[in-house]
Amino acid sequence: MVWTGTWVAERLGVELIGDEALPALLGLALRRNPKRAHLLVSSVLGKHVPQRPSVVYGSGLDLGRRVRALLGDEEAARSVVLGYAETATALGHAVADGLGLAPYLHSTRRPVAGVARAGGFEESHSHATSHLLLPEDPGLLAGDGPLVLVDDEFSTGNTVLNTVRALHERYPRDRYVVVALVDMRSAADLGRLDAFAAEMGARVDLISAAAGTVRLPAGVLEKGQALVAEHERLYEPGAGTEPGPSTAPDGHAHVRVALDWPEGLPDGGRHGFTPDQRHRLETALPAMAGRITEALRGAATGALRVAAAGERPGSAVEGRPGATAEERHEATAEERHGATAGERHGPVIEERQGPVTEERHGPVTEAQSGSSAGELSGPTSGGLSGPTSGGLSGPADEEALVRPLGVTADGRPAAPAPAPAGPRVLVLGFEELMYAPLRLGTALEEAGHDVRYSTTTRSPVLAVDDPGYAIRTRLVFPAHDDPADGPGERYAYNVAGAGFDAVVLVVDSTADTPALHAPDGLLAQLAAHIPRVVLAVVPSYTPTASPYVPYDATPEVTEATEAPERSSMLPEPLRGPAFSSYAPEEVGWLLQDLSDVELEAPTEEREEAIQSGGAHYAESLPVEYQPSDRYQELFHAALETSAARIARAVGTVTETVLAERERPGHRPVLVSLARAGTPVGVLMRRWAQARHGLDLPHYAVSIVRGRGIDANALRWLAAHHDPADVVFVDGWTGKGAITRELADAIKEFEAAEGVTGFDPEIAVLADPGSCVRTYGTREDFLIPSACLNSTVSGLISRTVLRADLVGPNDFHGGKFYRELAGADVSNAFLDAVAARFDEVGAAVDADVKELLSADRTPTWEGWAAVERISEEYGIHDVNLVKPGVGETTRVLLRRVPWKILAKRGADADLAHVRLLAEQRGVPVEEVDELPYSCVGLIHPQYTRGATGADGKAVVSQ
């Protein structure tokens, strides 16, 4: 039998190394993904490859029994099992079933209005990365028993580390068990989990069915992407080889059946699933399998009643012998009238219309003929065969998939078994809804049907019709569940042409929408390739509203309050490497990604629009300044000379925050003002970790002068942390405008939302304007991060707030300039400063001791100086006066500068300012008695007229 990874291995040099069982468990395919081109395709997961339900379910049961043996019954009863959406939701359920004593929850990408989150995390390599945790019981994850995390594969460990990091911070526990079908970590990744466990002070065990690794040659990502592009171009419709024709007759019907789902029982595990609910489902499965069998018979004869719209789930599917197509159509039109969202859309017996999007790449051979319906046939290599549509057959001996494991689904020694007689049926699940279809499949299999099981998916994978490739055919159809991330393509693999005589599509009522029944929808796609189509609908489950508990709170000690309605709908923070060049644990960006939107405008054009009142500065972005070689050399020289000085300021401000803001049982939550504050927030986090072993949460939020702080970001923070723990962080103060903006915005937010506790005080690295109480220094010196734009700030743009891009329930926007990666010095800046932490420790201790006993009341000296300069130079607008080295640098990089005021004798910190001024032809004027090292003046020509002969601004007449 040909290994289904051969095609990829031969073309890309990819090798599967490890246990002998691996080739039977995994094949290879290619996908459209900028992070990882290859895809490990499991033959026992039931996702991309149709497989016997008993094999899929048995694989998870066996792993669950091993977990129970590891933990013992007492610890197993205290544990919680957590599975990953979308691929491992059924696997996690099966593990929980094998464990027997523990409740189950799986992550989800479908938010539910009014349901507060218990957490969330990022899966960096996935096609859709954000995971939500929405248990009906807010205390489900708050216990201290073992947490069992289940995924289909353990490839790098990043997903598990991100999950454990996010949950351990809020619900610390002593033990974790990681479960996967295959452990495919590389040698470089093997020690990370142990090191992470030691850092947390917790035990982490790992259980897998098989282990190995994937050896990837250099340049495999680029080669894989090129191969995908070549095949998609070569085989797209109209460009050469067309998809194979369907033999399904026009007007083929489908049958809908609403299942007798046990009342109050969740349809899956996204809101939790208890051992008692598991028992109730087991009891109900035979009856539901009987209803599906009845529906399959009805599909064969076409003699079924059209169910009335609004009929409660569980109504019978009745035979109606002799009904004509016209009578059925009339019944449909009458009974469907007034159907609401979530009810069935379209007739029970529905004619197929419109085109079918099937992609089958590679050579297509003629179907063999002469087989009877339902008969397994075809070459053992998995070539084209089968009576229905000239399609793919599975392996001739599917027990071979189980033999390398040495056991059958129920744990007994494996032995070949003849395939059941009768039609070959596919039970097809829907994205995260995997467990209910799987258990219906096992019940049908136990009733004697020849059943395979798989599910639809979001993941775009290349299809190549070759026995040595894991994904042979692909159906493409639009999403049909009104997803939170908007419309898009969905896929069903190895379904078309696989020789199935019938398909049972299982969806929840939320997904039973017009899009499912549309001419290009999934039902039409299935009907074009499979003679009998049954749509089985289970009622969607929405938990009753539960008391709101903050993200990091323990239910026993937290008074329940009502959640802001929109907080549960806000997305999780963006993190690197998908967004920013910072490591994911360094910062979470409470922004929306606008990287694909053209926002840049020429500097002079922006300045005119801003000063004329035609646009706000936050509605567009300046073109990113690309520093010359000379300027970059200046940056690195400045970093070398000032790294220790910055490290001392970082240590001083961090120790001050810890001394004044840390409370028993609480740690500060750093919230930097993007983007200038973000490198400082990362450095403060590193200091706390290096000096005290503290892992402080750090987020970046947007604040816009004249518009305030992002209120949705504050809602998210209030939903996940105690507002009293939040410490706002910025790089430096100028005249104090942002300090005042934040104070006003917090006051307005608390009045509107009823959420209190946020402290508007900002902690800054440098406070030359004497605007805040918490600072590292009040000297105005060169902070090298002010010398550059995105290339020293994680490749993130300044934030954007524009009505057509940012809705009332959206985070402010930002761009990730991936294309500037070659010039990125963000982490070099952080590392250079952090490397000096040890040598400045004693100086920091002395500084903090002095500061904590000193009068640090802001004098607002800088504001007074700005007002004086504004009047003296005839500008009459303090917003055009930018004091301090950092703000002056911004004027030269992002605005239209008029002139620079330099404090006489401050040359040591102004080399880069003078260089930029020289490059832009801006005069530098030496002045005395300036509280700052320099001040940048924005050209006032668009507000008060041009400048006069005396160099002062003049008012237009």
PDB file of N, CA, C and O in Angstrom, residues 15-63:
ATOM      1  N   GLU A  15      10.730  14.332   5.475  1.00  0.00           N
ATOM      2  CA  GLU A  15      10.850  12.968   5.991  1.00  0.00           C
ATOM      3  C   GLU A  15      10.071  12.820   7.292  1.00  0.00           C
ATOM      4  O   GLU A  15      10.088  13.717   8.141  1.00  0.00           O
ATOM      5  N   LEU A  16       9.392  11.692   7.415  1.00  0.00           N
ATOM      6  CA  LEU A  16       8.699  11.333   8.650  1.00  0.00           C
ATOM      7  C   LEU A  16       9.582  10.334   9.386  1.00  0.00           C
ATOM      8  O   LEU A  16       9.857   9.247   8.885  1.00  0.00           O
ATOM      9  N   ILE A  17      10.045  10.703  10.575  1.00  0.00           N
ATOM     10  CA  ILE A  17      11.014   9.887  11.310  1.00  0.00           C
ATOM     11  C   ILE A  17      10.426   9.551  12.671  1.00  0.00           C
ATOM     12  O   ILE A  17       9.929  10.432  13.377  1.00  0.00           O
ATOM     13  N   GLY A  18      10.471   8.258  13.066  1.00  0.00           N
ATOM     14  CA  GLY A  18       9.995   7.903  14.391  1.00  0.00           C
ATOM     15  C   GLY A  18       9.395   6.528  14.443  1.00  0.00           C
ATOM     16  O   GLY A  18       9.855   5.599  13.763  1.00  0.00           O
ATOM     17  N   ASP A  19       8.336   6.359  15.248  1.00  0.00           N
ATOM     18  CA  ASP A  19       7.721   5.056  15.474  1.00  0.00           C
ATOM     19  C   ASP A  19       7.266   4.409  14.172  1.00  0.00           C
ATOM     20  O   ASP A  19       6.877   5.098  13.220  1.00  0.00           O
ATOM     21  N   GLU A  20       7.265   3.090  14.162  1.00  0.00           N
ATOM     22  CA  GLU A  20       6.814   2.357  12.981  1.00  0.00           C
ATOM     23  C   GLU A  20       5.343   2.632  12.668  1.00  0.00           C
ATOM     24  O   GLU A  20       4.904   2.487  11.532  1.00  0.00           O
ATOM     25  N   ALA A  21       4.575   3.021  13.681  1.00  0.00           N
ATOM     26  CA  ALA A  21       3.152   3.257  13.475  1.00  0.00           C
ATOM     27  C   ALA A  21       2.868   4.548  12.721  1.00  0.00           C
ATOM     28  O   ALA A  21       1.772   4.725  12.194  1.00  0.00           O
ATOM     29  N   LEU A  22       3.845   5.445  12.632  1.00  0.00           N
ATOM     30  CA  LEU A  22       3.580   6.773  12.070  1.00  0.00           C
ATOM     31  C   LEU A  22       3.022   6.759  10.655  1.00  0.00           C
ATOM     32  O   LEU A  22       2.056   7.468  10.362  1.00  0.00           O
ATOM     33  N   PRO A  23       3.601   5.995   9.708  1.00  0.00           N
ATOM     34  CA  PRO A  23       3.057   6.040   8.349  1.00  0.00           C
ATOM     35  C   PRO A  23       1.595   5.601   8.263  1.00  0.00           C
ATOM     36  O   PRO A  23       0.868   6.044   7.376  1.00  0.00           O
ATOM     37  N   ALA A  24       1.168   4.713   9.169  1.00  0.00           N
ATOM     38  CA  ALA A  24      -0.234   4.295   9.165  1.00  0.00           C
ATOM     39  C   ALA A  24      -1.135   5.346   9.797  1.00  0.00           C
ATOM     40  O   ALA A  24      -2.332   5.389   9.532  1.00  0.00           O
ATOM     41  N   LEU A  25      -0.557   6.204  10.630  1.00  0.00           N
ATOM     42  CA  LEU A  25      -1.346   7.223  11.316  1.00  0.00           C
ATOM     43  C   LEU A  25      -1.360   8.558  10.586  1.00  0.00           C
ATOM     44  O   LEU A  25      -2.293   9.337  10.738  1.00  0.00           O
ATOM     45  N   LEU A  26      -0.308   8.846   9.809  1.00  0.00           N
ATOM     46  CA  LEU A  26      -0.146  10.172   9.226  1.00  0.00           C
ATOM     47  C   LEU A  26       0.195  10.103   7.746  1.00  0.00           C
ATOM     48  O   LEU A  26       1.000   9.273   7.319  1.00  0.00           O
ATOM     49  N   GLY A  27      -0.429  10.992   6.987  1.00  0.00           N
ATOM     50  CA  GLY A  27      -0.013  11.260   5.625  1.00  0.00           C
ATOM     51  C   GLY A  27       0.421  12.711   5.535  1.00  0.00           C
ATOM     52  O   GLY A  27       0.458  13.429   6.539  1.00  0.00           O
ATOM     53  N   LEU A  28       0.763  13.164   4.336  1.00  0.00           N
ATOM     54  CA  LEU A  28       1.218  14.540   4.142  1.00  0.00           C
ATOM     55  C   LEU A  28       0.420  15.210   3.033  1.00  0.00           C
ATOM     56  O   LEU A  28       0.032  14.575   2.054  1.00  0.00           O
ATOM     57  N   ALA A  29       0.198  16.503   3.217  1.00  0.00           N
ATOM     58  CA  ALA A  29      -0.431  17.326   2.189  1.00  0.00           C
ATOM     59  C   ALA A  29       0.192  18.711   2.269  1.00  0.00           C
ATOM     60  O   ALA A  29       0.996  19.004   3.158  1.00  0.00           O
ATOM     61  N   LEU A  30      -0.195  19.563   1.337  1.00  0.00           N
ATOM     62  CA  LEU A  30       0.273  20.948   1.308  1.00  0.00           C
ATOM     63  C   LEU A  30      -0.917  21.865   1.471  1.00  0.00           C
ATOM     64  O   LEU A  30      -2.027  21.566   1.020  1.00  0.00           O
ATOM     65  N   ARG A  31      -0.675  23.019   2.095  1.00  0.00           N
ATOM     66  CA  ARG A  31      -1.772  23.952   2.327  1.00  0.00           C
ATOM     67  C   ARG A  31      -1.332  25.378   2.071  1.00  0.00           C
ATOM     68  O   ARG A  31      -0.146  25.684   2.055  1.00  0.00           O
ATOM     69  N   ARG A  32      -2.329  26.234   1.893  1.00  0.00           N
ATOM     70  CA  ARG A  32      -2.069  27.665   1.755  1.00  0.00           C
ATOM     71  C   ARG A  32      -1.996  28.269   3.157  1.00  0.00           C
ATOM     72  O   ARG A  32      -3.010  28.579   3.752  1.00  0.00           O
ATOM     73  N   ASN A  33      -0.795  28.416   3.650  1.00  0.00           N
ATOM     74  CA  ASN A  33      -0.606  28.957   4.992  1.00  0.00           C
ATOM     75  C   ASN A  33       0.762  29.631   5.023  1.00  0.00           C
ATOM     76  O   ASN A  33       1.764  29.000   4.691  1.00  0.00           O
ATOM     77  N   PRO A  34       0.839  30.924   5.403  1.00  0.00           N
ATOM     78  CA  PRO A  34       2.123  31.615   5.359  1.00  0.00           C
ATOM     79  C   PRO A  34       3.112  31.150   6.411  1.00  0.00           C
ATOM     80  O   PRO A  34       4.293  31.520   6.360  1.00  0.00           O
ATOM     81  N   LYS A  35       2.660  30.337   7.384  1.00  0.00           N
ATOM     82  CA  LYS A  35       3.541  29.946   8.477  1.00  0.00           C
ATOM     83  C   LYS A  35       4.079  28.523   8.321  1.00  0.00           C
ATOM     84  O   LYS A  35       5.157  28.218   8.812  1.00  0.00           O
ATOM     85  N   ARG A  36       3.312  27.657   7.667  1.00  0.00           N
ATOM     86  CA  ARG A  36       3.740  26.264   7.547  1.00  0.00           C
ATOM     87  C   ARG A  36       3.071  25.671   6.318  1.00  0.00           C
ATOM     88  O   ARG A  36       1.844  25.600   6.243  1.00  0.00           O
ATOM     89  N   ALA A  37       3.851  25.272   5.337  1.00  0.00           N
ATOM     90  CA  ALA A  37       3.288  24.802   4.070  1.00  0.00           C
ATOM     91  C   ALA A  37       2.767  23.380   4.174  1.00  0.00           C
ATOM     92  O   ALA A  37       1.741  23.044   3.585  1.00  0.00           O
ATOM     93  N   HIS A  38       3.479  22.500   4.907  1.00  0.00           N
ATOM     94  CA  HIS A  38       3.069  21.105   4.951  1.00  0.00           C
ATOM     95  C   HIS A  38       1.984  20.897   6.005  1.00  0.00           C
ATOM     96  O   HIS A  38       1.857  21.677   6.957  1.00  0.00           O
ATOM     97  N   LEU A  39       1.216  19.854   5.826  1.00  0.00           N
ATOM     98  CA  LEU A  39       0.169  19.494   6.774  1.00  0.00           C
ATOM     99  C   LEU A  39       0.264  18.004   7.060  1.00  0.00           C
ATOM    100  O   LEU A  39       0.312  17.186   6.140  1.00  0.00           O
ATOM    101  N   LEU A  40       0.336  17.657   8.343  1.00  0.00           N
ATOM    102  CA  LEU A  40       0.258  16.266   8.753  1.00  0.00           C
ATOM    103  C   LEU A  40      -1.215  15.872   8.763  1.00  0.00           C
ATOM    104  O   LEU A  40      -2.020  16.482   9.468  1.00  0.00           O
ATOM    105  N   VAL A  41      -1.572  14.886   7.987  1.00  0.00           N
ATOM    106  CA  VAL A  41      -2.971  14.485   7.836  1.00  0.00           C
ATOM    107  C   VAL A  41      -3.181  13.160   8.554  1.00  0.00           C
ATOM    108  O   VAL A  41      -2.633  12.118   8.146  1.00  0.00           O
ATOM    109  N   SER A  42      -3.962  13.207   9.618  1.00  0.00           N
ATOM    110  CA  SER A  42      -4.193  11.998  10.416  1.00  0.00           C
ATOM    111  C   SER A  42      -5.216  11.095   9.744  1.00  0.00           C
ATOM    112  O   SER A  42      -6.248  11.559   9.243  1.00  0.00           O
ATOM    113  N   SER A  43      -4.943   9.811   9.760  1.00  0.00           N
ATOM    114  CA  SER A  43      -5.878   8.832   9.212  1.00  0.00           C
ATOM    115  C   SER A  43      -6.824   8.283  10.271  1.00  0.00           C
ATOM    116  O   SER A  43      -7.728   7.512   9.951  1.00  0.00           O
ATOM    117  N   VAL A  44      -6.634   8.651  11.548  1.00  0.00           N
ATOM    118  CA  VAL A  44      -7.492   8.135  12.614  1.00  0.00           C
ATOM    119  C   VAL A  44      -8.212   9.242  13.367  1.00  0.00           C
ATOM    120  O   VAL A  44      -8.903   8.980  14.339  1.00  0.00           O
ATOM    121  N   LEU A  45      -8.068  10.487  12.920  1.00  0.00           N
ATOM    122  CA  LEU A  45      -8.710  11.617  13.606  1.00  0.00           C
ATOM    123  C   LEU A  45     -10.136  11.828  13.129  1.00  0.00           C
ATOM    124  O   LEU A  45     -10.977  12.337  13.877  1.00  0.00           O
ATOM    125  N   GLY A  46     -10.435  11.471  11.859  1.00  0.00           N
ATOM    126  CA  GLY A  46     -11.770  11.694  11.328  1.00  0.00           C
ATOM    127  C   GLY A  46     -12.017  13.124  10.927  1.00  0.00           C
ATOM    128  O   GLY A  46     -13.157  13.596  10.984  1.00  0.00           O
ATOM    129  N   LYS A  47     -10.972  13.827  10.513  1.00  0.00           N
ATOM    130  CA  LYS A  47     -11.142  15.216  10.086  1.00  0.00           C
ATOM    131  C   LYS A  47     -11.089  15.315   8.563  1.00  0.00           C
ATOM    132  O   LYS A  47     -12.083  15.595   7.912  1.00  0.00           O
ATOM    133  N   HIS A  48      -9.925  15.078   7.993  1.00  0.00           N
ATOM    134  CA  HIS A  48      -9.742  15.199   6.553  1.00  0.00           C
ATOM    135  C   HIS A  48      -9.926  13.876   5.820  1.00  0.00           C
ATOM    136  O   HIS A  48     -10.231  13.865   4.631  1.00  0.00           O
ATOM    137  N   VAL A  49      -9.674  12.771   6.517  1.00  0.00           N
ATOM    138  CA  VAL A  49      -9.722  11.442   5.901  1.00  0.00           C
ATOM    139  C   VAL A  49     -10.878  10.652   6.508  1.00  0.00           C
ATOM    140  O   VAL A  49     -10.871  10.366   7.713  1.00  0.00           O
ATOM    141  N   PRO A  50     -11.910  10.289   5.712  1.00  0.00           N
ATOM    142  CA  PRO A  50     -12.997   9.474   6.257  1.00  0.00           C
ATOM    143  C   PRO A  50     -12.463   8.168   6.840  1.00  0.00           C
ATOM    144  O   PRO A  50     -11.664   7.468   6.207  1.00  0.00           O
ATOM    145  N   GLN A  51     -12.921   7.844   8.032  1.00  0.00           N
ATOM    146  CA  GLN A  51     -12.432   6.664   8.749  1.00  0.00           C
ATOM    147  C   GLN A  51     -13.593   6.046   9.517  1.00  0.00           C
ATOM    148  O   GLN A  51     -14.600   6.711   9.821  1.00  0.00           O
ATOM    149  N   ARG A  52     -13.470   4.755   9.820  1.00  0.00           N
ATOM    150  CA  ARG A  52     -14.515   4.091  10.591  1.00  0.00           C
ATOM    151  C   ARG A  52     -14.671   4.780  11.947  1.00  0.00           C
ATOM    152  O   ARG A  52     -13.681   5.032  12.647  1.00  0.00           O
ATOM    153  N   PRO A  53     -15.889   5.112  12.352  1.00  0.00           N
ATOM    154  CA  PRO A  53     -16.098   5.813  13.628  1.00  0.00           C
ATOM    155  C   PRO A  53     -15.504   5.066  14.816  1.00  0.00           C
ATOM    156  O   PRO A  53     -14.990   5.688  15.755  1.00  0.00           O
ATOM    157  N   SER A  54     -15.552   3.743  14.787  1.00  0.00           N
ATOM    158  CA  SER A  54     -15.010   2.970  15.915  1.00  0.00           C
ATOM    159  C   SER A  54     -13.507   3.168  16.038  1.00  0.00           C
ATOM    160  O   SER A  54     -12.953   3.161  17.141  1.00  0.00           O
ATOM    161  N   VAL A  55     -12.816   3.332  14.904  1.00  0.00           N
ATOM    162  CA  VAL A  55     -11.374   3.565  14.942  1.00  0.00           C
ATOM    163  C   VAL A  55     -11.079   4.951  15.509  1.00  0.00           C
ATOM    164  O   VAL A  55     -10.196   5.125  16.357  1.00  0.00           O
ATOM    165  N   VAL A  56     -11.831   5.956  15.040  1.00  0.00           N
ATOM    166  CA  VAL A  56     -11.635   7.327  15.521  1.00  0.00           C
ATOM    167  C   VAL A  56     -11.914   7.411  17.014  1.00  0.00           C
ATOM    168  O   VAL A  56     -11.099   7.926  17.798  1.00  0.00           O
ATOM    169  N   TYR A  57     -13.073   6.909  17.415  1.00  0.00           N
ATOM    170  CA  TYR A  57     -13.462   6.996  18.822  1.00  0.00           C
ATOM    171  C   TYR A  57     -12.539   6.145  19.694  1.00  0.00           C
ATOM    172  O   TYR A  57     -12.123   6.565  20.785  1.00  0.00           O
ATOM    173  N   GLY A  58     -12.175   4.955  19.198  1.00  0.00           N
ATOM    174  CA  GLY A  58     -11.312   4.081  19.984  1.00  0.00           C
ATOM    175  C   GLY A  58      -9.939   4.661  20.227  1.00  0.00           C
ATOM    176  O   GLY A  58      -9.331   4.433  21.281  1.00  0.00           O
ATOM    177  N   SER A  59      -9.428   5.431  19.267  1.00  0.00           N
ATOM    178  CA  SER A  59      -8.117   6.054  19.465  1.00  0.00           C
ATOM    179  C   SER A  59      -8.144   7.000  20.654  1.00  0.00           C
ATOM    180  O   SER A  59      -7.217   7.028  21.468  1.00  0.00           O
ATOM    181  N   GLY A  60      -9.209   7.805  20.780  1.00  0.00           N
ATOM    182  CA  GLY A  60      -9.323   8.713  21.917  1.00  0.00           C
ATOM    183  C   GLY A  60      -9.599   7.998  23.219  1.00  0.00           C
ATOM    184  O   GLY A  60      -9.053   8.357  24.272  1.00  0.00           O
ATOM    185  N   LEU A  61     -10.466   6.956  23.170  1.00  0.00           N
ATOM    186  CA  LEU A  61     -10.758   6.186  24.383  1.00  0.00           C
ATOM    187  C   LEU A  61      -9.493   5.587  24.976  1.00  0.00           C
ATOM    188  O   LEU A  61      -9.282   5.626  26.199  1.00  0.00           O
ATOM    189  N   ASP A  62      -8.661   5.027  24.125  1.00  0.00           N
ATOM    190  CA  ASP A  62      -7.428   4.395  24.600  1.00  0.00           C
ATOM    191  C   ASP A  62      -6.528   5.418  25.300  1.00  0.00           C
ATOM    192  O   ASP A  62      -5.966   5.143  26.363  1.00  0.00           O
ATOM    193  N   LEU A  63      -6.399   6.606  24.706  1.00  0.00           N
ATOM    194  CA  LEU A  63      -5.589   7.649  25.338  1.00  0.00           C
ATOM    195  C   LEU A  63      -6.187   8.069  26.679  1.00  0.00           C
ATOM    196  O   LEU A  63      -5.462   8.299  27.656  1.00  0.00           O
TER     197      LEU A  63
END
